[in-house]
XYZ file of C-alpha atoms in Angstrom:
476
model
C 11.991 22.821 -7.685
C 10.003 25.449 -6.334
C 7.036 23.446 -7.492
C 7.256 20.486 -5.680
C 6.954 21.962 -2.571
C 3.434 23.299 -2.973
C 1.822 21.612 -5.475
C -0.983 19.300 -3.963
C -0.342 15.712 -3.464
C -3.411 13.955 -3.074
C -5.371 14.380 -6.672
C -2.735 16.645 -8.282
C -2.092 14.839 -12.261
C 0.869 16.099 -14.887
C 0.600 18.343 -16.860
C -0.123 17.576 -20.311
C 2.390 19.595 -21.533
C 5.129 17.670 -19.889
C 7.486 15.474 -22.136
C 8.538 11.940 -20.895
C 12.264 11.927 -19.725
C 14.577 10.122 -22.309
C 15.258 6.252 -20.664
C 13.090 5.930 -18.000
C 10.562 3.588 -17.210
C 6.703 4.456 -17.146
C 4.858 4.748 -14.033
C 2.348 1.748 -13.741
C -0.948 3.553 -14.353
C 0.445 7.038 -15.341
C -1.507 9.194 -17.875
C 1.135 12.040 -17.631
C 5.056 12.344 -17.677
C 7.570 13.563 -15.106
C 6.949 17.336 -14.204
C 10.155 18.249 -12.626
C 13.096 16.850 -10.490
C 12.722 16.041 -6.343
C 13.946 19.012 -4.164
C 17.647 19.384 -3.683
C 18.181 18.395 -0.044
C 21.157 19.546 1.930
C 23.860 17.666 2.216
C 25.963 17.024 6.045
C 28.068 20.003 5.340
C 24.854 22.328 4.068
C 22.880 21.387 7.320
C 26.008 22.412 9.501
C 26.003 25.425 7.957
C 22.053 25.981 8.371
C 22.147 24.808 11.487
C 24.843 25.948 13.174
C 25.359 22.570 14.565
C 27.616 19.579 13.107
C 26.872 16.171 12.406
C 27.816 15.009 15.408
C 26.359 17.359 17.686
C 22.759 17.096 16.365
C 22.596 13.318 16.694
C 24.065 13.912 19.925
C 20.491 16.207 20.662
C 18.524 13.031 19.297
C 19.845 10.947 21.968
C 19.152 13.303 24.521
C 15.404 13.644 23.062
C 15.465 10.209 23.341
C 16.727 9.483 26.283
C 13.798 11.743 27.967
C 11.223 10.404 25.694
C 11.859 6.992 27.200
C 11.924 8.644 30.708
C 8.740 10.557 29.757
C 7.068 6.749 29.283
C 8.422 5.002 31.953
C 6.973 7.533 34.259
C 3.768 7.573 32.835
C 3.827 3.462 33.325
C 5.229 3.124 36.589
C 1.949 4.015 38.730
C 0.753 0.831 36.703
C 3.481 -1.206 38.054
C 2.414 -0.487 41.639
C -1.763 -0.081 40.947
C -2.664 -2.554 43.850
C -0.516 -1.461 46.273
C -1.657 2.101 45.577
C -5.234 0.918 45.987
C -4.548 -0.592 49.244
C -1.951 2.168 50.879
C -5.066 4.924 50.400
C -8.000 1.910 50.537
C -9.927 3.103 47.541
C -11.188 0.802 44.568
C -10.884 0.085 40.926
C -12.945 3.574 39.981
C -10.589 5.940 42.062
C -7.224 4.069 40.886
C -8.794 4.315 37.075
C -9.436 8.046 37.825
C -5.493 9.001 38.794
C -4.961 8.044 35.182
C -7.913 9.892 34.056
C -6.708 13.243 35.562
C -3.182 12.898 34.245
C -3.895 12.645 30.570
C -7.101 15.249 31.113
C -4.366 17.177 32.173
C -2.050 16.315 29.256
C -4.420 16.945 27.066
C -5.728 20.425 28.377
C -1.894 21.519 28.147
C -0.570 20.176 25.228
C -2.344 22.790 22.718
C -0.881 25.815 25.906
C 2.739 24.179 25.409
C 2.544 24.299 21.665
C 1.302 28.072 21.472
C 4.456 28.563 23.483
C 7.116 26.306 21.712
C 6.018 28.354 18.280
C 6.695 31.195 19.654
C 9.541 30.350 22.586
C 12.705 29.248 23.258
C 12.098 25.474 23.223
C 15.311 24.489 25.150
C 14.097 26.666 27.911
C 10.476 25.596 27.756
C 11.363 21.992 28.006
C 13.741 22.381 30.742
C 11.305 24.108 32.881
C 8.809 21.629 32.208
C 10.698 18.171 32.896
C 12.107 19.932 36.135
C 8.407 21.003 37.268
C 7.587 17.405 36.566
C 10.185 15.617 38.188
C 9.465 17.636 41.628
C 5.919 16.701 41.294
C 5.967 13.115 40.837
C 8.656 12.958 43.712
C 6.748 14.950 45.748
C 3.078 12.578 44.972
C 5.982 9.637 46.791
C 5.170 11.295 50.065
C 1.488 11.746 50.282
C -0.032 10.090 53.557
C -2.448 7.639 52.694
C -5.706 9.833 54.106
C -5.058 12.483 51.424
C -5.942 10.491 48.027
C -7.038 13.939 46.387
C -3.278 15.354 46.938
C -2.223 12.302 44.817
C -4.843 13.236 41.997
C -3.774 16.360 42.282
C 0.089 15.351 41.497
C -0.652 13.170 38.857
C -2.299 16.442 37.044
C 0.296 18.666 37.380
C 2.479 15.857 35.703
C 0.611 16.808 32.999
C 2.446 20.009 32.841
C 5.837 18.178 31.813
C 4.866 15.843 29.304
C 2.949 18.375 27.485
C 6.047 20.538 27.987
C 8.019 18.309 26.329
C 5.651 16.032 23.582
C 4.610 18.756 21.997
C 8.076 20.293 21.628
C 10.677 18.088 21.108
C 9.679 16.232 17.873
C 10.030 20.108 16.270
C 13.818 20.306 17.542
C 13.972 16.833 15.552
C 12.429 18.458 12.405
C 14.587 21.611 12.756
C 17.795 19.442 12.657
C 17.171 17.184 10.092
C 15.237 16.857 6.567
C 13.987 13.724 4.327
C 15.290 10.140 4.795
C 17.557 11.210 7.940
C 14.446 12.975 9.556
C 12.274 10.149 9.230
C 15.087 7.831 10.331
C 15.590 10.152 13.735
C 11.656 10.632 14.381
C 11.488 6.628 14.051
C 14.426 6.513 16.829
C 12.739 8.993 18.875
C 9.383 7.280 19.369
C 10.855 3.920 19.652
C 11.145 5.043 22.852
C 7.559 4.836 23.782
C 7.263 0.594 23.943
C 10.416 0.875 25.448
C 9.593 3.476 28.253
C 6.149 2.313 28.795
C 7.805 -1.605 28.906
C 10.411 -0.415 31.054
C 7.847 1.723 33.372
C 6.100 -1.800 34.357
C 9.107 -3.284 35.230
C 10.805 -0.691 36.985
C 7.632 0.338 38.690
C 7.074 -3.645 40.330
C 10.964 -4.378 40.726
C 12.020 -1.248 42.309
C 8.736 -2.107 44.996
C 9.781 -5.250 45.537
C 13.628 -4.562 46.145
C 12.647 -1.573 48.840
C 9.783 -3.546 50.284
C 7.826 0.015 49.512
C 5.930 0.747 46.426
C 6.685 4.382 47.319
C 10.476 4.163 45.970
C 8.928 3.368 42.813
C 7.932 6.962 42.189
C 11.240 8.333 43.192
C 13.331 6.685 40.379
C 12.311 8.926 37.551
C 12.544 12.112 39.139
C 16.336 11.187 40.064
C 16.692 10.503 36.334
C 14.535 13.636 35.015
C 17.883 15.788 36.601
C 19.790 13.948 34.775
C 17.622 14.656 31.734
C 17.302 18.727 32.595
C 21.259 18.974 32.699
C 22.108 17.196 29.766
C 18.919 19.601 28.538
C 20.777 22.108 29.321
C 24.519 21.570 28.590
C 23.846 19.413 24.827
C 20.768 21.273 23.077
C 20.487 24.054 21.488
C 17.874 26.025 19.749
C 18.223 25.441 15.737
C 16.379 28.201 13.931
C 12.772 27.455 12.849
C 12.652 26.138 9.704
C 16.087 27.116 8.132
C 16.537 23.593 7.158
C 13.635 23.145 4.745
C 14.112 26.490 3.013
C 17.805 25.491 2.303
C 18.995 28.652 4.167
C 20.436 30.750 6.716
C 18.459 33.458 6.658
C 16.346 34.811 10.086
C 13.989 32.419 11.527
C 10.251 32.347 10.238
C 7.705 34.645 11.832
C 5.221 33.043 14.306
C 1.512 33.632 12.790
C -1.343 34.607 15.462
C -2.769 31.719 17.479
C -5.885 32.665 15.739
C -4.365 32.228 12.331
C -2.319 29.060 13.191
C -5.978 27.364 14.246
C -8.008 28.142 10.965
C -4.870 26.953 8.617
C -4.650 23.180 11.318
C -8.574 23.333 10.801
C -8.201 23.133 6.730
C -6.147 19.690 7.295
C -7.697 17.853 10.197
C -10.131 16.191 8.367
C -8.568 12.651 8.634
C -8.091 13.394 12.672
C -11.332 13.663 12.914
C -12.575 10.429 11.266
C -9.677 9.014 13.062
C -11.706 10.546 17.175
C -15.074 9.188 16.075
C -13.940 5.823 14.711
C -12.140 5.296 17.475
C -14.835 6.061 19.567
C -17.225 4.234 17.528
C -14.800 0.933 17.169
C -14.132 0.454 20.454
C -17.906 1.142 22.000
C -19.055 -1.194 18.741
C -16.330 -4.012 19.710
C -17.455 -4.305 23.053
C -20.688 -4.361 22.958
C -20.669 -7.038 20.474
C -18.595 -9.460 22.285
C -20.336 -8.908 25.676
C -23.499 -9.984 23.528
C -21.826 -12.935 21.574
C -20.338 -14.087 24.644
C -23.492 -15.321 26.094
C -23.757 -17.847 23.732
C -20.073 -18.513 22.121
C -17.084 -18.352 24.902
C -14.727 -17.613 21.852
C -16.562 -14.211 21.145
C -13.789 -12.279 21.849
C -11.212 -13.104 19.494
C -13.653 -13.670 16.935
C -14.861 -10.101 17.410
C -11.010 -8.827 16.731
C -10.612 -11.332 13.699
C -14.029 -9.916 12.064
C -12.973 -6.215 12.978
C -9.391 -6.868 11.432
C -10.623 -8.835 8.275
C -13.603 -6.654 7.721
C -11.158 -3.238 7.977
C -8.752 -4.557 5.305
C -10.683 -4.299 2.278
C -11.797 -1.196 2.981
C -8.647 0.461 3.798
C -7.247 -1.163 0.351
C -10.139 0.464 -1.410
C -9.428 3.863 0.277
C -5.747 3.894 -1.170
C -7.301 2.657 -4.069
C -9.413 5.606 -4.861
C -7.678 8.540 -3.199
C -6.792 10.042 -6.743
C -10.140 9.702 -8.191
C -12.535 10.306 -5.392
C -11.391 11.797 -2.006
C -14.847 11.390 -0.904
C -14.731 7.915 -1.536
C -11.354 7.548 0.273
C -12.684 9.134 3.374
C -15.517 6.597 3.546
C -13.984 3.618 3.084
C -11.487 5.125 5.872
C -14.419 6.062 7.832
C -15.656 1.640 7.848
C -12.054 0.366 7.738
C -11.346 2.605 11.076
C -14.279 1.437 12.951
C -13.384 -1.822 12.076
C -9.924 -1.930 13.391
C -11.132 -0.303 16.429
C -13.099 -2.820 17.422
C -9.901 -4.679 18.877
C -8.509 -2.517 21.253
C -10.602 -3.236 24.725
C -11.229 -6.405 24.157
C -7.678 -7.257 23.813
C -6.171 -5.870 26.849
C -9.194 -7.767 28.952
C -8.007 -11.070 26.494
C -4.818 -10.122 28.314
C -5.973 -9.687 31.806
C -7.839 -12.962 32.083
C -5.488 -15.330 30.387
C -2.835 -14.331 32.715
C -2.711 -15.084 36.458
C -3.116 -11.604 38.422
C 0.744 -11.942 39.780
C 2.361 -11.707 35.981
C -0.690 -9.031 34.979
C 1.830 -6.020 35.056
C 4.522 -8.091 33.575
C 2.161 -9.198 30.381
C 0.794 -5.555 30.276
C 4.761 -4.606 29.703
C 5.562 -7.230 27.282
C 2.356 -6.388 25.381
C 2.811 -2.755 24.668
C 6.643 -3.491 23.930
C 5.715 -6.090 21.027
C 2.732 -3.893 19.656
C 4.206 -1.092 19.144
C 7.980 -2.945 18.108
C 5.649 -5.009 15.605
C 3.453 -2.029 14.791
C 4.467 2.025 14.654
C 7.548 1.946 16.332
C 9.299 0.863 12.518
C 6.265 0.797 10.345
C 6.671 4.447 9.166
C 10.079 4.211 8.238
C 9.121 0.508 6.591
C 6.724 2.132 4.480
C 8.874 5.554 3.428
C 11.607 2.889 2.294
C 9.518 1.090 0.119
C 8.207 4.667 -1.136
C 11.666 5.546 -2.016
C 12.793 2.330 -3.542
C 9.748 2.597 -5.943
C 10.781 6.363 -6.857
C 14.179 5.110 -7.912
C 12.497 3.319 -10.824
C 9.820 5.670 -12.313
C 10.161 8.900 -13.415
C 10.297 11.658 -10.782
C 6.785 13.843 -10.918
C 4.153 14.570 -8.819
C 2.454 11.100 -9.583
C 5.553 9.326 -8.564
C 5.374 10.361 -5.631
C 1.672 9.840 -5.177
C 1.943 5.953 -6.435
C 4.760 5.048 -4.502
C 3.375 6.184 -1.553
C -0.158 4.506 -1.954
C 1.114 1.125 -3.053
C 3.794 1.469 0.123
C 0.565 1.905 2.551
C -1.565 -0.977 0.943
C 0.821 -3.092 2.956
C -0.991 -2.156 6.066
C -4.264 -4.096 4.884
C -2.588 -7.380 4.139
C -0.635 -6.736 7.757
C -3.872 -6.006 9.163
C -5.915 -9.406 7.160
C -3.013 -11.632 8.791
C -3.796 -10.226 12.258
C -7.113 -11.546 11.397
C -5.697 -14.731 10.867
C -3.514 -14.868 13.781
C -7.070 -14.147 16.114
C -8.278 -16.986 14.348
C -5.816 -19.182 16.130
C -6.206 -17.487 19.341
C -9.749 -18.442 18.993
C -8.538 -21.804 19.291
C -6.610 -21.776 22.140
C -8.330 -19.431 24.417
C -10.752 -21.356 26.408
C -7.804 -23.644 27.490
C -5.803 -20.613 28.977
C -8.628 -18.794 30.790
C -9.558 -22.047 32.390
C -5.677 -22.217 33.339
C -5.425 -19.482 34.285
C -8.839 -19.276 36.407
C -7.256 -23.023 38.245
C -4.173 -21.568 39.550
C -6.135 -18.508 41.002
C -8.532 -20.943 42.858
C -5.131 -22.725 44.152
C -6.523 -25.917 41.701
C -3.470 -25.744 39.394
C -0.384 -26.447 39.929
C 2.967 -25.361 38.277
C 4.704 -28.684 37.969
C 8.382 -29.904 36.953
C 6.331 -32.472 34.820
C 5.506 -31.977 30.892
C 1.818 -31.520 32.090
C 0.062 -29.158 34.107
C -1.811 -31.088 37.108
C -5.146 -30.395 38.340
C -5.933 -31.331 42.026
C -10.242 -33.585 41.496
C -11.265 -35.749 43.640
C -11.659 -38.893 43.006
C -12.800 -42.336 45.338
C -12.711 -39.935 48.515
C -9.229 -38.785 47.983
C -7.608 -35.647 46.153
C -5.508 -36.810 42.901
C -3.278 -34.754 40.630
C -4.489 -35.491 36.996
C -3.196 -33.814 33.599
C -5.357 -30.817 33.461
C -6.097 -31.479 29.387
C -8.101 -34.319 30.773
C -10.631 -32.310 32.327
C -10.884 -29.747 29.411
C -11.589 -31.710 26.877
């Protein structure tokens, strides 16, 4: 047992002194046998006792993490919601509005790795409490900035920063600390659900509240009404489960935190595949781009035919990555270098697909829907999709280290045939697209007209007079 938990995964083969276990079936493409049985994981009644905690009680803490991880969203997406009215209450343009995002996840991102120093080494109930409370002044506070002081409103938006990191960087290890296998996968899947949700929900709320108060300003002040909500149930439901206790199968003292200096050089042995992951990203999206603004010169379909090329091109590769991670892990990581860059390439160009198919009044509305069916269709239940199939393969081979390593690559070689039949699927847009820009450029120039009829009507002229026709007649 003691084994299994730190063998290596990736390239690790039997033992050739291991002996097949009587009435099982082989593992398609094994060379070795089973080399000993999964880890023993505590039952409801072992993790009350580890924990301190019952059942009840610690999905109880999930739905408070949860509940604030869709509040932490929605206030991240509101702003969005209310853009142009920001834009025109302190009369600045696209570049300043794009840089209040900018300094919120600099921010973010400056704090998250200060936040996670602490929650290693801190009481994370307190830590998070502090945080979502500092936040929640802020961003009601940034509600009352005059309109002459645009820098005060930066200057909010950074020290939001302070509370997300607070609390993204903490709360997923209360999660982990609670539960272990199949039910921690099954709670971390529930917890960031709530991030289409929130940021959904933060486009809505952000343009409905405006519109009901007649002031985009009330916007800002529904979150912070809910974030005291969110610090006293904080404070009365969670507690502090002891690091770790959980996957040692004990109740013994908590671990002891390691030097910051320690913790870095052990992260900096496994983030090899972050890495690849920053520059193709970087790479993809620059690449994508830049090849559609050239294509589109002389092909108006260039942009979904970028996206379809990125998406088929990335599949194959990815497959072959899976393919060979137990024979060459150099190989792996450059086919996952090509198959990232690839399905980079998508990301710009589809929000602008977005933004000019869709009139500017719906713009925040499509922006919500969008991010709520990408990530409901994509990692909101794709992790726990693929750990499923993982397990149901495990029930029917023979439980070793290869098992484990086979069920989990065939399980991810779903993501290339998911990611060939987005291909496909910006194929068809390809076919449609021209249509709905010109649509939706008509009703901004006042030409097109929503009618009760089965067709949309165009006003042309036509013998000196102005005549609704079916607007497929003129795009053809």
């Amino acid at each position: 047992m003691a084994g299994s938990d730190t063998a290596p995964f990736l390239s690790q083969a039997d033992d050739p002194d291991d002996r097949p276990v009587p009435g099982t079936p082989r593992l398609p493409g094994s060379t070795g046998n089973p080399k000993s049985e999964e880890p023993e994981v505590p039952d409801q009644e072992g993790l009350q006792r580890i924990t301190g905690l019952s059942p009840g009680r610690s999905a109880l803490i999930v739905a408070v993490l949860c509940y604030i991880n869709l509040l932490n969203y929605m206030d991240r997406f509101t702003v969005a919601g209310v853009l142009p009215d920001i834009e025109q209450f302190f009369n600045i343009g696209d570049s300043s509005s794009g840089l209040i995002q900018t300094v919120f996840i600099s921010s973010y991102m400056v704090l998250a790795p200060v936040f996670g120093y602490l929650g290693d080494r801190y009481n994370r109930k307190y830590l998070m409490c502090g945080g979502i409370a500092f936040w929640s002044l802020v961003t009601l506070g940034s509600s009352f900035i005059p309109g002459e002081h645009f820098w005060l409103l930066l200057l909010t938006r950074g020290l939001v920063g302070v509370g997300e990191a607070s609390y993204s960087t903490i709360a997923p290890t209360l999660i982990a600390d609670l539960f272990v296998a199949d039910q921690r996968s099954r709670m971390l899947s529930i917890f960031y659900f709530a991030i289409p949700v929130g940021s959904g929900l933060g486009y809505i709320a952000g343009s409905k509240v405006k519109d009901m108060a007649g002031d985009w300003h009330w916007a800002l002040r529904v979150t912070p009404g809910l974030g005291v909500v969110a610090v006293l149930l904080l404070f009365l439901v969670v507690r502090e489960p002891p690091r770790g206790a959980v996957e040692r199968h004990s109740d013994l003292p908590p671990l002891n935190p390691t030097s910051w200096w320690a913790d870095l050089r052990a992260l900096a042995r496994n983030l090899i595949f972050g890495l690849i992951t920053c520059l193709t990203g970087v790479l993809g999206v620059g690449l994508g781009v830049e090849i559609s603004r050239r294509l589109r010169h002389s092909n108006p379909r260039a942009d979904p035919l970028v996206c379809a090329a990125g998406l088929l091109g990335s599949a194959p590769f990815l497959f072959l990555s899976l393919a060979c991670a137990r024979g060459s892990i150099v190989a792996t990581y450059i086919f996952i270098f090509i198959g990232e860059t690839l399905l980079s390439m998508n990301w710009a160009i589809v929000a602008d697909i977005l933004l000019y198919v869709v009139i500017p009044t719906r713009r925040s509305t499509a922006e919500a829907f969008q991010i709520v069916l990408s990530h409901l269709l994509g990692d909101a239940g794709s992790p726990y999709l693929i750990g499923l199939i993982s397990d149901r393969l495990r029930r029917n081979w023979p439980p070793s280290f290869l098992s484990e390593f086979r069920a989990l690559q065939f399980s991810l070689m779903l993501c290339a045939f998911v990611g060939a039949l987005g291909g496909a699927a910006f194929l068809g847009t390809a076919i449609f697209i021209e249509g709905d820009r010109r649509r939706a450029q008509l009703h901004v120039q006042g030409l097109l007209h929503e009618a009760g009829s089965t067709d949309d009507q165009i006003v042309v002229p036509q013998r000196g007079r102005s005549t609704r026709v079916p607007v497929a007649s003129v795009l053809i």
